[in-house]
mmCIF file of C-alpha atoms in Angstrom:
data_model
loop_
_atom_site.group_PDB
_atom_site.id
_atom_site.type_symbol
_atom_site.label_atom_id
_atom_site.label_comp_id
_atom_site.label_asym_id
_atom_site.label_seq_id
_atom_site.Cartn_x
_atom_site.Cartn_y
_atom_site.Cartn_z
ATOM 1 C CA UNK A 1 -21.250 24.902 -13.081
ATOM 2 C CA UNK A 2 -24.078 26.977 -11.592
ATOM 3 C CA UNK A 3 -25.552 25.856 -8.266
ATOM 4 C CA UNK A 4 -28.904 26.772 -6.785
ATOM 5 C CA UNK A 5 -27.523 26.348 -3.281
ATOM 6 C CA UNK A 6 -24.262 27.354 -1.610
ATOM 7 C CA UNK A 7 -24.515 24.272 0.628
ATOM 8 C CA UNK A 8 -24.765 22.085 -2.470
ATOM 9 C CA UNK A 9 -21.836 23.859 -4.096
ATOM 10 C CA UNK A 10 -19.651 23.391 -1.010
ATOM 11 C CA UNK A 11 -20.514 19.696 -0.769
ATOM 12 C CA UNK A 12 -19.728 19.135 -4.447
ATOM 13 C CA UNK A 13 -16.412 20.967 -4.032
ATOM 14 C CA UNK A 14 -15.425 18.618 -1.191
ATOM 15 C CA UNK A 15 -16.309 15.445 -3.114
ATOM 16 C CA UNK A 16 -14.461 16.765 -6.169
ATOM 17 C CA UNK A 17 -11.247 16.748 -4.099
ATOM 18 C CA UNK A 18 -11.315 12.943 -4.117
ATOM 19 C CA UNK A 19 -8.974 11.286 -6.664
ATOM 20 C CA UNK A 20 -10.642 10.515 -9.976
ATOM 21 C CA UNK A 21 -13.802 12.436 -9.088
ATOM 22 C CA UNK A 22 -14.749 15.358 -11.308
ATOM 23 C CA UNK A 23 -17.459 17.932 -10.661
ATOM 24 C CA UNK A 24 -20.179 15.997 -12.500
ATOM 25 C CA UNK A 25 -19.451 12.804 -10.582
ATOM 26 C CA UNK A 26 -19.237 14.777 -7.346
ATOM 27 C CA UNK A 27 -22.636 16.352 -8.033
ATOM 28 C CA UNK A 28 -24.144 12.922 -8.718
ATOM 29 C CA UNK A 29 -22.777 11.593 -5.419
ATOM 30 C CA UNK A 30 -24.044 14.567 -3.436
ATOM 31 C CA UNK A 31 -27.512 14.365 -4.990
ATOM 32 C CA UNK A 32 -27.570 10.646 -4.201
ATOM 33 C CA UNK A 33 -26.858 11.397 -0.541
ATOM 34 C CA UNK A 34 -29.602 14.028 -0.505
ATOM 35 C CA UNK A 35 -32.081 11.368 -1.611
ATOM 36 C CA UNK A 36 -31.116 9.043 1.242
ATOM 37 C CA UNK A 37 -32.676 8.985 4.707
ATOM 38 C CA UNK A 38 -31.048 11.396 7.150
ATOM 39 C CA UNK A 39 -30.081 8.435 9.352
ATOM 40 C CA UNK A 40 -28.169 6.813 6.472
ATOM 41 C CA UNK A 41 -26.325 10.045 5.684
ATOM 42 C CA UNK A 42 -25.498 10.475 9.361
ATOM 43 C CA UNK A 43 -24.139 6.929 9.475
ATOM 44 C CA UNK A 44 -22.004 7.630 6.418
ATOM 45 C CA UNK A 45 -20.655 10.812 7.982
ATOM 46 C CA UNK A 46 -19.939 9.225 11.364
ATOM 47 C CA UNK A 47 -18.232 6.238 9.717
ATOM 48 C CA UNK A 48 -15.833 8.525 7.842
ATOM 49 C CA UNK A 49 -15.159 10.575 10.981
ATOM 50 C CA UNK A 50 -14.562 7.444 13.041
ATOM 51 C CA UNK A 51 -12.219 6.095 10.350
ATOM 52 C CA UNK A 52 -10.139 9.278 10.319
ATOM 53 C CA UNK A 53 -9.985 9.614 14.101
ATOM 54 C CA UNK A 54 -9.415 6.005 15.121
ATOM 55 C CA UNK A 55 -7.444 4.372 12.307
ATOM 56 C CA UNK A 56 -3.951 3.239 13.269
ATOM 57 C CA UNK A 57 -0.810 2.112 11.500
ATOM 58 C CA UNK A 58 0.782 -1.146 12.571
ATOM 59 C CA UNK A 59 3.892 -0.337 14.600
ATOM 60 C CA UNK A 60 5.656 -3.316 13.008
ATOM 61 C CA UNK A 61 4.832 -3.172 9.282
ATOM 62 C CA UNK A 62 3.021 0.215 8.964
ATOM 63 C CA UNK A 63 -0.053 -1.335 7.356
ATOM 64 C CA UNK A 64 -3.420 0.264 8.142
ATOM 65 C CA UNK A 65 -4.886 -1.407 11.205
ATOM 66 C CA UNK A 66 -7.523 -1.161 13.925
ATOM 67 C CA UNK A 67 -4.947 -2.144 16.541
ATOM 68 C CA UNK A 68 -1.330 -1.147 17.350
ATOM 69 C CA UNK A 69 -0.230 -4.405 15.678
ATOM 70 C CA UNK A 70 -2.158 -5.558 12.590
ATOM 71 C CA UNK A 71 -3.770 -8.988 12.281
ATOM 72 C CA UNK A 72 -1.110 -10.195 9.832
ATOM 73 C CA UNK A 73 1.837 -9.323 12.070
ATOM 74 C CA UNK A 74 0.031 -10.724 15.125
ATOM 75 C CA UNK A 75 -0.820 -14.038 13.458
ATOM 76 C CA UNK A 76 1.166 -17.111 14.513
ATOM 77 C CA UNK A 77 0.100 -18.810 11.278
ATOM 78 C CA UNK A 78 2.153 -16.407 9.151
ATOM 79 C CA UNK A 79 5.789 -17.045 8.218
ATOM 80 C CA UNK A 80 7.594 -14.201 9.994
ATOM 81 C CA UNK A 81 10.916 -15.142 8.395
ATOM 82 C CA UNK A 82 9.579 -13.809 5.084
ATOM 83 C CA UNK A 83 8.987 -10.070 4.577
ATOM 84 C CA UNK A 84 7.315 -8.693 1.461
ATOM 85 C CA UNK A 85 8.116 -5.012 0.897
ATOM 86 C CA UNK A 86 5.296 -3.027 -0.754
ATOM 87 C CA UNK A 87 4.471 0.590 -1.493
ATOM 88 C CA UNK A 88 1.164 0.931 0.364
ATOM 89 C CA UNK A 89 -1.850 -0.831 1.857
ATOM 90 C CA UNK A 90 -3.499 -1.335 -1.545
ATOM 91 C CA UNK A 91 -0.602 -3.607 -2.532
ATOM 92 C CA UNK A 92 -0.985 -5.644 0.662
ATOM 93 C CA UNK A 93 -4.645 -6.169 -0.214
ATOM 94 C CA UNK A 94 -3.789 -7.112 -3.814
ATOM 95 C CA UNK A 95 -1.236 -9.736 -2.738
ATOM 96 C CA UNK A 96 -3.491 -11.116 0.002
ATOM 97 C CA UNK A 97 -6.221 -11.637 -2.603
ATOM 98 C CA UNK A 98 -3.925 -14.009 -4.516
ATOM 99 C CA UNK A 99 -3.747 -16.474 -1.560
ATOM 100 C CA UNK A 100 -0.193 -17.255 -2.755
ATOM 101 C CA UNK A 101 1.730 -15.610 0.091
ATOM 102 C CA UNK A 102 1.890 -16.517 3.779
ATOM 103 C CA UNK A 103 4.652 -14.249 5.044
ATOM 104 C CA UNK A 104 4.415 -10.780 6.568
ATOM 105 C CA UNK A 105 4.730 -7.317 5.013
ATOM 106 C CA UNK A 106 6.537 -4.008 5.278
ATOM 107 C CA UNK A 107 4.709 -0.963 3.906
ATOM 108 C CA UNK A 108 7.084 1.771 2.741
ATOM 109 C CA UNK A 109 4.419 4.441 2.411
ATOM 110 C CA UNK A 110 5.550 5.477 -1.061
ATOM 111 C CA UNK A 111 8.386 5.203 -3.568
ATOM 112 C CA UNK A 112 11.566 7.200 -4.066
ATOM 113 C CA UNK A 113 10.772 9.947 -6.577
ATOM 114 C CA UNK A 114 13.247 12.858 -6.817
ATOM 115 C CA UNK A 115 10.905 14.636 -9.259
ATOM 116 C CA UNK A 116 8.254 14.731 -6.533
ATOM 117 C CA UNK A 117 10.726 15.531 -3.775
ATOM 118 C CA UNK A 118 10.360 12.092 -2.164
ATOM 119 C CA UNK A 119 13.602 10.636 -0.839
ATOM 120 C CA UNK A 120 14.523 7.587 1.276
ATOM 121 C CA UNK A 121 14.050 9.571 4.492
ATOM 122 C CA UNK A 122 10.378 10.077 3.588
ATOM 123 C CA UNK A 123 9.765 6.310 3.506
ATOM 124 C CA UNK A 124 9.712 3.600 6.171
ATOM 125 C CA UNK A 125 13.190 2.340 5.286
ATOM 126 C CA UNK A 126 14.938 2.621 8.655
ATOM 127 C CA UNK A 127 12.259 0.545 10.372
ATOM 128 C CA UNK A 128 12.731 -2.169 7.735
ATOM 129 C CA UNK A 129 16.444 -2.244 8.508
ATOM 130 C CA UNK A 130 15.610 -2.431 12.225
ATOM 131 C CA UNK A 131 13.402 -5.468 11.629
ATOM 132 C CA UNK A 132 16.282 -7.299 10.020
ATOM 133 C CA UNK A 133 18.476 -6.707 13.069
ATOM 134 C CA UNK A 134 15.922 -7.982 15.557
ATOM 135 C CA UNK A 135 13.729 -10.519 13.753
ATOM 136 C CA UNK A 136 14.747 -13.903 12.405
ATOM 137 C CA UNK A 137 14.215 -12.882 8.797
ATOM 138 C CA UNK A 138 15.476 -15.210 6.081
ATOM 139 C CA UNK A 139 14.163 -13.515 2.959
ATOM 140 C CA UNK A 140 12.983 -10.083 1.830
ATOM 141 C CA UNK A 141 10.815 -9.865 -1.299
ATOM 142 C CA UNK A 142 10.586 -6.599 -3.200
ATOM 143 C CA UNK A 143 7.018 -6.362 -4.547
ATOM 144 C CA UNK A 144 6.996 -2.846 -5.949
ATOM 145 C CA UNK A 145 5.367 -1.510 -9.091
ATOM 146 C CA UNK A 146 7.297 -1.991 -12.334
ATOM 147 C CA UNK A 147 7.972 1.713 -12.804
ATOM 148 C CA UNK A 148 11.070 3.904 -12.789
ATOM 149 C CA UNK A 149 10.265 4.933 -9.216
ATOM 150 C CA UNK A 150 9.782 1.320 -8.193
ATOM 151 C CA UNK A 151 13.097 0.236 -9.701
ATOM 152 C CA UNK A 152 14.911 3.186 -8.102
ATOM 153 C CA UNK A 153 13.474 2.251 -4.711
ATOM 154 C CA UNK A 154 14.426 -1.418 -5.110
ATOM 155 C CA UNK A 155 17.995 -0.463 -6.100
ATOM 156 C CA UNK A 156 18.338 1.742 -3.012
ATOM 157 C CA UNK A 157 16.843 -0.863 -0.675
ATOM 158 C CA UNK A 158 19.138 -3.554 -2.041
ATOM 159 C CA UNK A 159 22.168 -1.440 -1.179
ATOM 160 C CA UNK A 160 20.834 -0.926 2.363
ATOM 161 C CA UNK A 161 19.975 -4.586 2.962
ATOM 162 C CA UNK A 162 22.788 -6.500 1.277
ATOM 163 C CA UNK A 163 24.851 -6.323 4.481
ATOM 164 C CA UNK A 164 22.477 -8.801 6.107
ATOM 165 C CA UNK A 165 22.769 -12.550 5.704
ATOM 166 C CA UNK A 166 19.386 -12.950 4.017
ATOM 167 C CA UNK A 167 17.983 -13.764 0.595
ATOM 168 C CA UNK A 168 16.787 -10.736 -1.361
ATOM 169 C CA UNK A 169 14.335 -11.416 -4.165
ATOM 170 C CA UNK A 170 11.948 -9.537 -6.399
ATOM 171 C CA UNK A 171 8.655 -10.622 -7.905
ATOM 172 C CA UNK A 172 8.900 -12.090 -11.388
ATOM 173 C CA UNK A 173 8.178 -9.592 -14.127
ATOM 174 C CA UNK A 174 5.018 -11.048 -15.535
ATOM 175 C CA UNK A 175 3.931 -7.487 -14.922
ATOM 176 C CA UNK A 176 4.465 -4.990 -17.744
ATOM 177 C CA UNK A 177 6.876 -2.141 -17.131
ATOM 178 C CA UNK A 178 4.961 0.890 -15.980
ATOM 179 C CA UNK A 179 2.215 -1.251 -14.460
ATOM 180 C CA UNK A 180 0.798 -0.418 -11.034
ATOM 181 C CA UNK A 181 0.705 -3.436 -8.730
ATOM 182 C CA UNK A 182 -2.818 -2.813 -7.452
ATOM 183 C CA UNK A 183 -4.272 -3.104 -10.991
ATOM 184 C CA UNK A 184 -2.598 -6.409 -11.901
ATOM 185 C CA UNK A 185 -4.950 -9.395 -12.080
ATOM 186 C CA UNK A 186 -4.741 -11.860 -9.186
ATOM 187 C CA UNK A 187 -3.453 -14.804 -11.244
ATOM 188 C CA UNK A 188 -0.538 -12.834 -12.724
ATOM 189 C CA UNK A 189 0.331 -11.274 -9.366
ATOM 190 C CA UNK A 190 0.102 -14.632 -7.593
ATOM 191 C CA UNK A 191 2.447 -16.260 -10.110
ATOM 192 C CA UNK A 192 4.867 -13.346 -9.790
ATOM 193 C CA UNK A 193 5.066 -13.931 -6.038
ATOM 194 C CA UNK A 194 5.410 -17.702 -6.396
ATOM 195 C CA UNK A 195 8.108 -17.467 -9.101
ATOM 196 C CA UNK A 196 10.109 -14.629 -7.541
ATOM 197 C CA UNK A 197 13.793 -14.472 -8.420
ATOM 198 C CA UNK A 198 16.942 -13.323 -6.566
ATOM 199 C CA UNK A 199 17.301 -9.580 -7.014
ATOM 200 C CA UNK A 200 20.881 -9.894 -8.323
ATOM 201 C CA UNK A 201 19.576 -12.052 -11.181
ATOM 202 C CA UNK A 202 17.103 -9.371 -12.209
ATOM 203 C CA UNK A 203 19.926 -6.827 -12.553
ATOM 204 C CA UNK A 204 21.602 -8.848 -15.300
ATOM 205 C CA UNK A 205 18.482 -9.001 -17.472
#
């Protein structure tokens, strides 16, 4: 792609680094910004900078937050005896949109994937174990994507957590194998949470 400006080319190159954004889409986005008022572009830029510099991760569940402890973990209206284990913040948002869950979360920050060099030590597993030793947790729900990596992670977590006197369940598989949790419709995801099953039962299927 030939550019009439080096500044334009550099801006397009930066936008093209975003996931799912090719050069043509990046060019369209950059040209859109060029047609906006300078004040609007400055606001966009400062918002992104402020996000990167000031965003925090909840010290309890590792969800993205504006404060050291996120609103969900800080809420007295949530059932803190119930922990839903998810891959990342997008899954928290997906489950919250179902309005079917009133417990708290634990964000792993990824899934075990030997092919990608991601092992248990790269995830927030130890802090999950710590929560079970200090909090009055009665049940842990595995709400991970129905993929090989998701199943591998659940199997590992089950081995780590089965020493505790708690219920361990997994969301019902109304979700097709290979499906990413964030793309599942709210009704299906909500029913999967509501009709979760003991993890041991899922192993025999």
